[in-house]
Structures are given as structure tokens and as C-alpha cells.
Short mmCIF file of C-alpha atoms in Angstrom, two decimals:
data_model
loop_
_atom_site.label_atom_id
_atom_site.label_comp_id
_atom_site.label_asym_id
_atom_site.label_seq_id
_atom_site.Cartn_x
_atom_site.Cartn_y
_atom_site.Cartn_z
CA UNK A 24 -32.40 -17.89 1.52
CA UNK A 25 -34.45 -14.71 1.89
CA UNK A 26 -34.94 -15.41 5.59
CA UNK A 27 -31.20 -15.64 6.14
CA UNK A 28 -30.85 -11.99 5.15
CA UNK A 29 -33.24 -11.12 7.96
CA UNK A 30 -30.97 -12.71 10.58
CA UNK A 31 -28.32 -10.31 11.96
CA UNK A 32 -26.16 -13.15 13.30
CA UNK A 33 -25.96 -14.74 9.86
CA UNK A 34 -25.18 -11.41 8.21
CA UNK A 35 -22.46 -10.58 10.73
CA UNK A 36 -20.85 -13.98 10.34
CA UNK A 37 -20.99 -13.78 6.56
CA UNK A 38 -19.51 -10.27 6.54
CA UNK A 39 -16.64 -11.28 8.80
CA UNK A 40 -15.96 -14.36 6.68
CA UNK A 41 -15.78 -12.16 3.57
CA UNK A 42 -13.32 -9.82 5.30
CA UNK A 43 -11.09 -12.85 5.87
CA UNK A 44 -11.44 -14.12 2.31
CA UNK A 45 -10.97 -10.77 0.57
CA UNK A 46 -8.02 -9.16 2.33
CA UNK A 47 -4.27 -9.68 2.54
CA UNK A 48 -2.75 -13.03 1.54
CA UNK A 49 -4.79 -15.27 -0.80
CA UNK A 50 -7.34 -12.47 -1.22
CA UNK A 51 -10.25 -13.03 -3.62
CA UNK A 52 -10.56 -9.50 -4.94
CA UNK A 53 -13.81 -9.91 -6.84
CA UNK A 54 -15.64 -10.52 -3.55
CA UNK A 55 -14.48 -7.14 -2.19
CA UNK A 56 -17.35 -5.47 -4.06
CA UNK A 57 -19.92 -7.33 -1.94
CA UNK A 58 -17.96 -7.88 1.30
CA UNK A 59 -19.43 -4.83 3.12
CA UNK A 60 -23.01 -5.64 2.07
CA UNK A 61 -23.93 -8.12 4.84
CA UNK A 62 -22.29 -5.90 7.46
CA UNK A 63 -24.22 -2.83 6.33
CA UNK A 64 -27.40 -4.89 6.24
CA UNK A 65 -26.70 -6.15 9.77
CA UNK A 66 -26.47 -2.58 11.05
CA UNK A 67 -29.70 -1.68 9.29
CA UNK A 68 -31.57 -4.46 11.08
CA UNK A 69 -30.22 -3.92 14.60
CA UNK A 70 -30.48 -1.25 17.29
CA UNK A 71 -28.85 -0.42 20.59
CA UNK A 72 -25.36 -0.32 22.06
CA UNK A 73 -25.23 -4.09 22.70
CA UNK A 74 -25.63 -4.87 19.02
CA UNK A 75 -22.95 -2.30 18.15
CA UNK A 76 -20.60 -3.78 20.74
CA UNK A 77 -21.15 -7.25 19.27
CA UNK A 78 -20.61 -5.84 15.80
CA UNK A 79 -17.31 -4.21 16.83
CA UNK A 80 -16.08 -7.34 18.60
CA UNK A 81 -16.81 -9.44 15.53
CA UNK A 82 -14.91 -7.00 13.30
CA UNK A 83 -11.92 -7.16 15.65
CA UNK A 84 -11.93 -10.95 15.55
CA UNK A 85 -12.24 -10.95 11.75
CA UNK A 86 -9.37 -8.54 11.20
CA UNK A 87 -7.11 -10.31 13.71
CA UNK A 88 -7.80 -13.60 11.94
CA UNK A 89 -7.14 -11.91 8.58
CA UNK A 90 -3.85 -10.49 9.85
CA UNK A 91 -2.80 -13.98 10.94
CA UNK A 92 -2.66 -14.88 7.24
CA UNK A 93 0.43 -12.68 6.85
CA UNK A 94 2.08 -13.52 10.18
CA UNK A 95 4.72 -16.07 9.28
CA UNK A 96 8.31 -16.64 10.40
CA UNK A 97 10.06 -14.61 11.79
CA UNK A 98 7.05 -12.70 13.19
CA UNK A 99 5.38 -13.84 16.43
CA UNK A 100 1.70 -14.79 16.26
CA UNK A 101 0.79 -12.13 18.85
CA UNK A 102 1.77 -9.44 16.32
CA UNK A 103 -1.60 -10.01 14.66
CA UNK A 104 -3.48 -8.60 17.65
CA UNK A 105 -2.45 -4.90 17.62
CA UNK A 106 -2.40 -4.76 13.82
CA UNK A 107 -5.82 -6.35 13.52
CA UNK A 108 -7.31 -4.17 16.25
CA UNK A 109 -6.15 -0.91 14.67
CA UNK A 110 -7.57 -1.88 11.29
CA UNK A 111 -10.80 -3.15 12.82
CA UNK A 112 -11.48 -0.07 14.94
CA UNK A 113 -11.01 2.31 12.03
CA UNK A 114 -13.08 0.00 9.85
CA UNK A 115 -15.77 0.06 12.54
CA UNK A 116 -15.75 3.86 12.54
CA UNK A 117 -16.63 3.93 8.83
CA UNK A 118 -19.58 1.58 9.36
CA UNK A 119 -20.88 3.54 12.34
CA UNK A 120 -20.66 6.82 10.43
CA UNK A 121 -22.78 5.30 7.67
CA UNK A 122 -25.24 3.95 10.23
CA UNK A 123 -25.62 7.36 11.88
CA UNK A 124 -26.11 9.16 8.57
CA UNK A 125 -28.52 6.52 7.28
CA UNK A 126 -30.91 7.11 10.17
CA UNK A 127 -31.19 10.86 9.65
CA UNK A 128 -30.31 11.71 6.05
CA UNK A 129 -31.90 10.89 2.70
CA UNK A 130 -30.87 7.61 1.08
CA UNK A 131 -28.72 9.30 -1.54
CA UNK A 132 -26.59 11.01 1.10
CA UNK A 133 -26.25 7.79 3.06
CA UNK A 134 -24.99 6.02 -0.06
CA UNK A 135 -22.19 8.55 -0.39
CA UNK A 136 -21.51 8.65 3.35
CA UNK A 137 -20.13 5.10 3.43
CA UNK A 138 -17.43 5.51 0.73
CA UNK A 139 -16.58 8.96 2.12
CA UNK A 140 -16.13 7.49 5.61
CA UNK A 141 -14.01 4.65 4.20
CA UNK A 142 -11.67 7.12 2.48
CA UNK A 143 -11.28 9.23 5.63
CA UNK A 144 -10.73 6.31 8.01
CA UNK A 145 -8.20 4.71 5.66
CA UNK A 146 -6.32 8.00 5.63
CA UNK A 147 -6.44 8.22 9.43
CA UNK A 148 -4.80 4.79 9.54
CA UNK A 149 -1.72 6.33 7.89
CA UNK A 150 -1.00 7.93 11.27
CA UNK A 151 -0.58 4.47 12.81
CA UNK A 152 2.13 1.85 12.32
CA UNK A 153 -0.31 -0.18 10.21
CA UNK A 154 -0.01 2.41 7.40
CA UNK A 155 -2.30 1.62 4.45
CA UNK A 156 -2.65 -2.12 5.04
CA UNK A 157 -6.27 -3.21 4.71
CA UNK A 158 -7.25 -0.44 2.28
CA UNK A 159 -10.05 -1.52 -0.05
CA UNK A 160 -7.90 -0.50 -3.02
CA UNK A 161 -5.44 -3.30 -2.26
CA UNK A 162 -8.11 -5.94 -2.76
CA UNK A 163 -7.92 -5.06 -6.47
CA UNK A 164 -4.17 -5.55 -7.02
CA UNK A 165 -4.93 -8.05 -9.81
CA UNK A 166 -7.39 -5.67 -11.50
CA UNK A 167 -4.98 -3.57 -13.56
CA UNK A 168 -7.56 -1.57 -15.59
CA UNK A 169 -9.28 -0.42 -12.39
CA UNK A 170 -5.95 0.41 -10.73
CA UNK A 171 -5.40 3.13 -13.34
CA UNK A 172 -7.79 5.25 -11.25
CA UNK A 173 -4.88 5.76 -8.84
CA UNK A 174 -3.38 8.16 -11.40
CA UNK A 175 -6.42 10.40 -10.91
CA UNK A 176 -6.77 10.52 -7.14
CA UNK A 177 -4.48 7.97 -5.52
CA UNK A 178 -5.60 4.75 -3.89
CA UNK A 179 -8.52 6.61 -2.26
CA UNK A 180 -10.23 6.75 -5.67
CA UNK A 181 -10.32 2.96 -5.89
CA UNK A 182 -11.43 2.49 -2.29
CA UNK A 183 -14.21 5.05 -2.80
CA UNK A 184 -15.56 3.26 -5.86
CA UNK A 185 -15.50 -0.20 -4.26
CA UNK A 186 -17.27 1.09 -1.13
CA UNK A 187 -19.81 3.05 -3.17
CA UNK A 188 -20.77 -0.04 -5.17
CA UNK A 189 -21.14 -2.06 -1.96
CA UNK A 190 -23.34 0.61 -0.34
CA UNK A 191 -25.62 0.67 -3.35
CA UNK A 192 -25.88 -3.13 -3.46
CA UNK A 193 -26.90 -3.14 0.21
CA UNK A 194 -29.58 -0.54 -0.47
CA UNK A 195 -30.89 -2.52 -3.44
CA UNK A 196 -31.02 -5.66 -1.29
CA UNK A 197 -32.88 -3.84 1.50
CA UNK A 198 -35.36 -2.29 -0.92
CA UNK A 199 -36.13 -5.77 -2.24
CA UNK A 200 -36.42 -7.36 1.19
CA UNK A 201 -38.07 -4.55 3.15
CA UNK A 202 -40.04 -2.67 0.51
CA UNK A 203 -38.35 0.58 1.56
CA UNK A 204 -38.49 3.77 -0.57
CA UNK A 205 -36.52 3.47 -3.79
CA UNK A 206 -35.29 7.04 -4.25
CA UNK A 207 -31.65 6.18 -3.58
CA UNK A 208 -31.71 3.41 -6.17
CA UNK A 209 -31.42 6.00 -8.94
CA UNK A 210 -27.87 6.58 -7.79
CA UNK A 211 -27.12 3.06 -9.01
CA UNK A 212 -27.21 4.36 -12.57
CA UNK A 213 -24.42 6.79 -11.76
CA UNK A 214 -22.48 4.05 -9.96
CA UNK A 215 -22.79 1.68 -12.94
CA UNK A 216 -21.86 4.37 -15.45
CA UNK A 217 -18.82 5.41 -13.44
CA UNK A 218 -17.69 1.82 -13.07
CA UNK A 219 -18.00 1.16 -16.80
CA UNK A 220 -16.21 4.39 -17.69
CA UNK A 221 -13.42 3.60 -15.21
CA UNK A 222 -12.86 0.17 -16.74
CA UNK A 223 -13.00 1.44 -20.31
CA UNK A 224 -10.59 4.27 -19.56
CA UNK A 225 -8.25 1.91 -17.73
CA UNK A 226 -8.18 -0.50 -20.66
CA UNK A 227 -7.47 2.32 -23.12
CA UNK A 228 -4.72 3.69 -20.89
CA UNK A 229 -3.07 0.29 -20.70
CA UNK A 230 -3.21 -0.01 -24.49
CA UNK A 231 -1.45 3.30 -25.09
CA UNK A 232 2.23 2.64 -25.90
CA UNK A 233 4.78 4.19 -23.56
CA UNK A 234 7.46 6.39 -25.09
CA UNK A 235 11.20 5.67 -25.08
CA UNK A 236 11.22 2.44 -23.09
CA UNK A 237 15.01 2.18 -23.10
CA UNK A 238 16.23 2.74 -19.53
CA UNK A 239 17.85 -0.53 -18.51
CA UNK A 240 17.61 -1.21 -14.77
CA UNK A 241 18.38 -4.15 -12.52
CA UNK A 242 17.65 -5.57 -9.10
CA UNK A 243 20.35 -7.52 -7.30
CA UNK A 244 19.39 -10.15 -4.74
CA UNK A 245 21.43 -10.98 -1.69
CA UNK A 246 22.68 -14.21 -0.10
CA UNK A 247 22.32 -12.56 3.34
CA UNK A 248 19.91 -14.23 5.77
CA UNK A 249 20.77 -12.46 9.03
CA UNK A 250 18.08 -10.91 11.22
CA UNK A 251 17.94 -8.33 13.98
CA UNK A 252 19.20 -10.71 16.65
CA UNK A 253 22.29 -12.90 17.11
CA UNK A 254 24.01 -14.76 15.70
CA UNK A 255 25.31 -12.23 13.19
CA UNK A 256 27.67 -13.17 10.36
CA UNK A 257 31.36 -12.96 11.19
CA UNK A 258 33.87 -10.88 9.23
CA UNK A 259 34.51 -13.55 6.63
CA UNK A 260 30.79 -14.12 6.05
CA UNK A 261 30.12 -10.38 5.80
CA UNK A 262 32.89 -9.94 3.24
CA UNK A 263 31.59 -12.88 1.22
CA UNK A 264 28.14 -11.30 1.05
CA UNK A 265 29.59 -7.98 -0.15
CA UNK A 266 31.76 -9.77 -2.72
CA UNK A 267 28.68 -11.49 -4.14
CA UNK A 268 26.72 -8.24 -4.32
CA UNK A 269 29.55 -6.45 -6.10
CA UNK A 270 30.03 -9.35 -8.51
CA UNK A 271 26.35 -9.40 -9.44
CA UNK A 272 26.33 -5.61 -9.78
CA UNK A 273 29.29 -5.88 -12.16
CA UNK A 274 27.41 -8.45 -14.24
CA UNK A 275 24.47 -6.06 -14.45
CA UNK A 276 26.66 -3.11 -15.41
CA UNK A 277 28.43 -5.03 -18.17
CA UNK A 278 25.05 -5.92 -19.68
CA UNK A 279 24.22 -2.26 -20.24
CA UNK A 280 22.29 -1.55 -17.05
CA UNK A 281 22.32 2.10 -15.94
CA UNK A 282 20.74 1.67 -12.51
CA UNK A 283 21.40 -1.18 -10.06
CA UNK A 284 19.27 -1.51 -6.92
CA UNK A 285 20.17 -3.81 -4.04
CA UNK A 286 17.65 -5.27 -1.63
CA UNK A 287 17.00 -3.76 1.76
CA UNK A 288 19.56 -5.10 4.28
CA UNK A 289 21.54 -6.61 1.42
CA UNK A 290 24.66 -6.57 3.61
CA UNK A 291 25.63 -6.16 7.25
CA UNK A 292 28.45 -3.66 7.67
CA UNK A 293 30.12 -2.79 10.95
CA UNK A 294 30.51 0.92 11.76
CA UNK A 295 33.88 2.57 11.38
CA UNK A 296 36.65 1.37 9.11
CA UNK A 297 34.65 -1.54 7.70
CA UNK A 298 31.87 0.75 6.51
CA UNK A 299 34.38 3.20 5.02
CA UNK A 300 36.09 0.45 3.02
CA UNK A 301 32.74 -0.95 1.93
CA UNK A 302 31.61 2.44 0.57
CA UNK A 303 34.89 2.88 -1.28
CA UNK A 304 34.40 -0.48 -3.02
CA UNK A 305 30.87 0.41 -4.13
CA UNK A 306 31.97 3.85 -5.32
CA UNK A 307 34.84 2.37 -7.32
CA UNK A 308 32.52 -0.11 -9.01
CA UNK A 309 30.06 2.66 -9.95
CA UNK A 310 32.87 4.78 -11.40
CA UNK A 311 34.68 1.99 -13.28
CA UNK A 312 31.52 0.65 -14.89
CA UNK A 313 29.67 3.99 -15.26
CA UNK A 314 26.58 2.77 -13.44
CA UNK A 315 24.34 4.20 -10.71
CA UNK A 316 24.20 1.90 -7.68
CA UNK A 317 21.71 2.03 -4.83
CA UNK A 318 23.57 0.05 -2.18
CA UNK A 319 21.26 -0.78 0.75
CA UNK A 320 22.70 -2.23 3.94
CA UNK A 321 22.41 -2.18 7.72
CA UNK A 322 24.85 -0.92 10.33
CA UNK A 323 24.64 -2.07 13.97
CA UNK A 324 24.68 0.57 16.70
CA UNK A 325 28.26 -0.34 17.56
CA UNK A 326 30.71 -3.21 17.52
CA UNK A 327 29.28 -4.46 20.82
CA UNK A 328 25.60 -3.48 20.50
CA UNK A 329 23.23 -4.38 17.67
CA UNK A 330 20.17 -2.24 18.36
CA UNK A 331 19.05 0.21 17.21
CA UNK A 332 20.60 -0.36 13.80
CA UNK A 333 20.80 1.92 10.79
CA UNK A 334 18.72 0.82 7.80
CA UNK A 335 20.21 2.87 5.00
CA UNK A 336 21.08 3.06 1.35
CA UNK A 337 23.81 5.04 -0.35
CA UNK A 338 23.26 6.17 -3.92
CA UNK A 339 26.45 6.37 -5.98
CA UNK A 340 26.46 8.00 -9.39
CA UNK A 341 28.34 6.96 -12.50
CA UNK A 342 31.24 9.21 -11.50
CA UNK A 343 31.65 7.32 -8.22
CA UNK A 344 30.36 10.22 -6.11
CA UNK A 345 27.68 9.73 -3.47
CA UNK A 346 24.42 11.34 -4.63
CA UNK A 347 22.25 10.50 -1.64
CA UNK A 348 22.36 8.89 1.78
CA UNK A 349 18.90 7.78 2.87
CA UNK A 350 17.73 6.32 6.18
CA UNK A 351 14.42 4.46 6.25
CA UNK A 352 11.65 6.87 7.29
CA UNK A 353 8.91 4.44 8.35
CA UNK A 354 9.94 1.31 10.25
CA UNK A 355 7.72 -1.73 10.02
CA UNK A 356 5.87 -2.36 13.32
CA UNK A 357 8.46 -3.28 15.94
CA UNK A 358 11.47 -2.67 13.68
CA UNK A 359 14.31 -1.33 15.90
CA UNK A 360 15.99 1.18 13.59
CA UNK A 361 17.32 4.72 13.59
CA UNK A 362 14.50 6.60 11.84
CA UNK A 363 15.34 8.89 8.95
CA UNK A 364 13.81 12.36 9.19
CA UNK A 365 15.15 14.21 6.19
CA UNK A 366 12.88 15.30 3.32
CA UNK A 367 12.70 13.31 0.11
CA UNK A 368 14.97 14.63 -2.60
CA UNK A 369 15.48 13.85 -6.26
CA UNK A 370 18.72 12.47 -7.66
CA UNK A 371 19.76 13.96 -10.99
CA UNK A 372 21.26 11.04 -12.88
CA UNK A 373 22.47 10.88 -16.50
CA UNK A 374 19.43 8.80 -17.43
CA UNK A 375 16.90 11.15 -15.80
CA UNK A 376 15.49 12.26 -12.48
CA UNK A 377 15.29 9.59 -9.79
CA UNK A 378 14.15 9.08 -6.22
CA UNK A 379 14.28 6.41 -3.57
CA UNK A 380 12.80 5.00 -0.39
CA UNK A 381 13.06 1.76 1.59
CA UNK A 382 10.34 -0.92 1.71
CA UNK A 383 7.70 0.02 4.32
CA UNK A 384 8.08 3.69 3.41
CA UNK A 385 5.88 3.00 0.40
CA UNK A 386 3.06 1.62 2.54
CA UNK A 387 2.44 5.32 3.20
CA UNK A 388 0.96 6.69 -0.07
CA UNK A 389 2.19 10.18 0.80
CA UNK A 390 5.71 9.07 -0.14
CA UNK A 391 4.70 8.29 -3.72
CA UNK A 392 2.89 11.64 -3.94
CA UNK A 393 6.05 13.43 -2.80
CA UNK A 394 8.13 11.62 -5.40
CA UNK A 395 5.65 12.45 -8.16
CA UNK A 396 5.77 16.13 -7.24
CA UNK A 397 9.55 16.00 -7.44
CA UNK A 398 9.09 14.92 -11.06
CA UNK A 399 11.05 11.70 -10.74
CA UNK A 400 11.16 9.26 -13.65
CA UNK A 401 12.17 6.19 -11.66
CA UNK A 402 12.12 5.23 -7.97
CA UNK A 403 14.51 2.76 -6.37
CA UNK A 404 12.85 0.80 -3.57
CA UNK A 405 15.17 -1.61 -1.71
CA UNK A 406 12.86 -3.91 0.26
CA UNK A 407 12.77 -6.90 2.57
CA UNK A 408 9.64 -8.97 3.09
CA UNK A 409 8.72 -12.35 4.52
CA UNK A 410 6.76 -15.29 3.14
CA UNK A 411 3.41 -14.08 4.47
CA UNK A 412 3.43 -10.87 2.41
CA UNK A 413 4.90 -12.26 -0.80
CA UNK A 414 3.81 -11.18 -3.42
CA UNK A 415 1.09 -8.80 -2.19
CA UNK A 416 3.51 -6.28 -0.70
CA UNK A 417 5.16 -5.73 -4.08
CA UNK A 418 1.74 -5.52 -5.75
CA UNK A 419 0.71 -2.85 -3.25
CA UNK A 420 3.80 -0.80 -4.12
CA UNK A 421 2.78 -0.86 -7.79
CA UNK A 422 -0.13 1.47 -6.98
CA UNK A 423 2.42 4.11 -5.99
CA UNK A 424 3.99 3.85 -9.44
CA UNK A 425 0.59 4.30 -11.12
CA UNK A 426 -0.37 7.22 -8.87
CA UNK A 427 2.93 9.00 -9.39
CA UNK A 428 3.47 8.11 -13.04
CA UNK A 429 7.00 6.79 -12.53
CA UNK A 430 8.75 3.45 -12.88
CA UNK A 431 9.54 1.48 -9.73
CA UNK A 432 12.51 -0.80 -9.14
CA UNK A 433 11.64 -2.89 -6.08
CA UNK A 434 14.55 -5.15 -5.13
CA UNK A 435 13.33 -7.52 -2.42
CA UNK A 436 14.99 -9.79 0.11
CA UNK A 437 12.74 -12.69 1.13
CA UNK A 438 10.06 -11.77 -1.39
CA UNK A 439 9.12 -10.67 -4.89
CA UNK A 440 11.53 -8.38 -6.73
CA UNK A 441 9.85 -6.50 -9.57
CA UNK A 442 10.57 -3.83 -12.15
CA UNK A 443 7.31 -1.94 -12.65
CA UNK A 444 6.42 0.63 -15.29
CA UNK A 445 4.26 3.79 -14.75
CA UNK A 446 1.11 1.83 -15.65
CA UNK A 447 1.72 -0.68 -12.87
CA UNK A 448 2.78 -3.47 -15.21
CA UNK A 449 5.57 -5.74 -14.05
CA UNK A 450 8.23 -5.68 -16.74
CA UNK A 451 10.14 -8.38 -14.88
CA UNK A 452 9.73 -10.17 -11.56
CA UNK A 453 11.34 -12.89 -9.52
CA UNK A 454 10.65 -14.32 -6.07
CA UNK A 455 13.63 -15.09 -3.87
CA UNK A 456 11.68 -18.15 -2.70
CA UNK A 457 11.97 -19.61 -6.20
CA UNK A 458 15.77 -19.68 -6.36
CA UNK A 459 17.42 -19.06 -9.74
CA UNK A 460 19.58 -16.04 -10.60
CA UNK A 461 19.71 -13.14 -8.13
CA UNK A 462 19.89 -10.67 -11.04
CA UNK A 463 16.72 -9.22 -12.59
CA UNK A 464 16.97 -6.90 -15.61
CA UNK A 465 14.33 -5.02 -17.60
CA UNK A 466 13.76 -1.79 -19.52
CA UNK A 467 11.42 0.99 -18.43
CA UNK A 468 10.51 4.44 -19.85
CA UNK A 469 13.08 7.18 -19.43
CA UNK A 470 10.46 9.78 -18.58
CA UNK A 471 7.56 9.81 -16.14
CA UNK A 472 3.92 10.14 -17.08
CA UNK A 473 2.09 13.23 -15.89
CA UNK A 474 -0.77 12.17 -13.64
CA UNK A 475 -3.72 14.15 -12.35
CA UNK A 476 -2.92 12.94 -8.84
CA UNK A 477 0.54 14.51 -8.90
CA UNK A 478 -1.13 17.90 -9.46
CA UNK A 479 -4.26 17.75 -7.31
CA UNK A 480 -3.04 15.41 -4.58
CA UNK A 481 -5.62 14.24 -2.04
CA UNK A 482 -8.50 16.40 -3.24
CA UNK A 483 -10.89 13.43 -3.02
CA UNK A 484 -9.93 12.95 0.64
CA UNK A 485 -10.62 16.61 1.42
CA UNK A 486 -13.93 16.44 -0.45
CA UNK A 487 -14.94 13.40 1.61
CA UNK A 488 -13.99 15.22 4.82
CA UNK A 489 -16.00 18.28 3.81
CA UNK A 490 -19.00 16.11 2.89
CA UNK A 491 -19.00 14.31 6.25
CA UNK A 492 -18.62 17.59 8.15
CA UNK A 493 -21.49 19.09 6.16
CA UNK A 494 -23.64 16.06 6.97
CA UNK A 495 -22.80 16.39 10.67
CA UNK A 496 -23.73 20.07 10.65
CA UNK A 497 -26.93 19.38 8.72
CA UNK A 498 -27.88 16.69 11.22
CA UNK A 499 -27.22 18.96 14.20
CA UNK A 500 -29.29 21.78 12.68
CA UNK A 501 -32.12 19.39 11.81
CA UNK A 502 -32.25 18.08 15.36
CA UNK A 503 -32.39 21.60 16.79
CA UNK A 504 -35.19 22.56 14.43
CA UNK A 505 -37.04 19.38 15.33
CA UNK A 506 -36.59 20.02 19.05
CA UNK A 507 -37.82 23.61 18.64
CA UNK A 508 -40.96 22.49 16.88
CA UNK A 509 -41.73 19.95 19.61
CA UNK A 510 -41.28 22.65 22.27
#
């Protein structure tokens, strides 16, 4: 066994296999803590551009294969290629940064360089259509005590800790195998202590009762199955869908619900008179039953042309007046919509302060940070998934609730609907793939929890950037001094 860890090909294959096992659908989160170890070890044992090219190609293959796990109908298989490549290349950048620092800096700095590089490259991915998919934090969606760290520094805090543990394990392995200096091993004490404290604090936080858990909210499923291409439902079918949505919303309202959230694309509404009548019906229901309704629907470009379509929700208050019209800000890759550009705003409802977004918007952690700084108590998140990302996409959104300290009402078409409290716990959930009633009701706190993250924002990210820049400057100065001495 010891000899295997001296073989770069074995290490690279093992690391790529762990990437596949750990991430996305069917992920085994406990292995995420060791997944980077063989890859870091492989870089330690190899030299030259050919080995780095092989390393990068293997990462690309691993991430494309991993992405294939979530590519199910209606997505084409080829969609895995650009998504996997983007994730792989940024992932590669983090490994190469560590490799460069390791060669020139003390072991302790190299240990911190890897988690710092992971945090920065994961943030850079937010500027791509892939958003935060593939973040190390998402491998821990089942680890609720650890997820409480998101309330301190967002998902970057979790990714940093996972990467830091992996970097230390690789160093410990290399010290054992290669008899290298052990100075950096002392950092393992700090890593272990921090990990234990994080778990203990997370457990205590989860065992602290929430105050005034009395806001009754509901998600309403939809019978709609249309997509972005023909055939589209005719007038009779469209009206039947709306009738069902309004009927289920009425059932929710009569059971004491104060906020009803429809799924993304819950209905297809033609522009013009049909949309006007539709909005009047929703407004009347909200007024008659004194309930807030977040009615999400899509509107084709025109009667003759489907694309690009509007992906929108309208928020009606208990007085029947429209409180907010919101267009989806971040389309999923390839989604042909009219992109919303307006700033996020808070809705002042009788039950508290609320906010909203649509599905893929919350794959960008900045949205949750904006909502937390608006002081919202609950966020409505109409969503639409597909089988390949059920239930992980809803679990990912729960980190936004923890980071921002608010409750989240995620009503999902083709996926897992969930009502999530500020600690990330699912108060109620139901998958549309399991049939049963389209109505999901639960109670959440009326007020948000103050989180450190809502006040300090991405301080950890900026600290990681500053650390890497300082290391780069230190390396450049050291090389100049070394060159001067040789001259």
C-alpha cells in the first residue's frame, strides 16, 4: 500500500475518482475531507509542464464525468462539457497555486495557501454561468452542525475548513512517507481544535430554541409540465392550470397561512389581456383571503414567438395590491429569458419583512447576503429543477438561509419543495416526484436571526486574497534577493 502512494498515476486516478464520488448527485460528503489529498500528493511527486498538463486533463475529465451525474432529461448530455470544464479549470488553478507556494514558502504558509486558493477560485466561479456549483461547502449539505459556520462567513468558511484539513492530511502523509521536515505538522493542532470547536458550536446553535415560530407559510405545486419549446398548452389547458393554482392557494389561505409561494413557471400566461386577467384573479384571491401570494409564472415574448420569455413573479399583499414584480436575475446555463436587472428590495408585509428571488438566483451566494443586509425575515424562492439535481439543489439553497439568518420558502417544480428555518433545518419538505398533495405547510420564526456574515460579509474572501497577494510579493522579493546574491 505504501508503494501506491509513491505512484503519481495511482494518486491522480484516486483523486479523480474521489471528485466523482464526493460531488453533486449521490455525493459521499465524508470523503470530501480526504478527496484533495491524493491530488496534492501527486503534485508533490511530479515536475514539469507535461505532468501539469496531464493533471489538468485528468481534472477536466473528472469534473465532466461528475457533471454528467446531474445531466438528466430535459438537458442534453453535451451540457456537461462546458460546465465541467469551467469547474475543472478553476479547481486546477487552486491546486497550482498551492504547488507554486509549496516549492518556495515554509510548510505552514503552504498549508494555508491551499484553502485560501480554494476560497478565491470558488468566488471567481461566481462570475461564470456555473455559479457556486462544485463548492467544497456543498459536499457537506448533510452535515448540519458544520453548516452553521455559514452564519459566520458564508459558504467560504466551510470550504476553507474542508480544504485546510485536506492540506494538512496530505502534509502528514508526505512527512510519513518521505521523512520531510515536520514543522508544518504543528498546524494540525490548530486545525483539529478549530474543527472540534466548529462542531461543538454548531451543535449548541442547533439546540438553541428559536423564538416565536408562528409564521405559517405554504408552497403550492403546479400541474404544469410545459417547457421552453412547443407544444405549449392551449387556452383551456392554461386556464385549468391557473384554476388549480388558485384553488390550492385558497386551501392554504383558509388553513391560516399568511404567505403562499408558487413554484417557478407555475403557469404559462400569454401577454396582453390574458396576463391582465390572470393578475386580477390573483390579486382578488389575496385580498379576499387576506394572504400574501408570490405568483410565479412565465410569459412568452409574444403570441407568435416564444423566446425569449419572461420568468417572473408578482408579489401581492393581503390588501390585493402588488408589492413587487421580480424578473429572474441569473438564468440557468442556456435558459432563454429576459434577465432582471433591478436591485433586490424588501417587501414590508403584515407578518414581517420579506424578500424574494427565483431558483438559480440563489446559486449566487451574493443574493443571500443582499437579503440578509435588507433585514428580511423570510425569503420566497420559486424554483424549478429536474431529476438530476433533486434534492441537492434545495439543500444548497439552505446554506443561504443559514448565512443570512432568515427562513426560506422554496417552492419547486420538478424537485424538492422545502420550508427551511434560519438554522437550515427543513420544517417541511416534499418532492414533486413522489406525488401526493401539491400543498406544503409549515411554521417558521417571524423574525430573522442576526448573523456575523450579514455584518462582515466576505471578509474571509478578502483575507484569502490579501494572503495570496502577500505570498506572491514575498516570493518575488525572495527570488530577487537570491538572484542578487548569486550575481
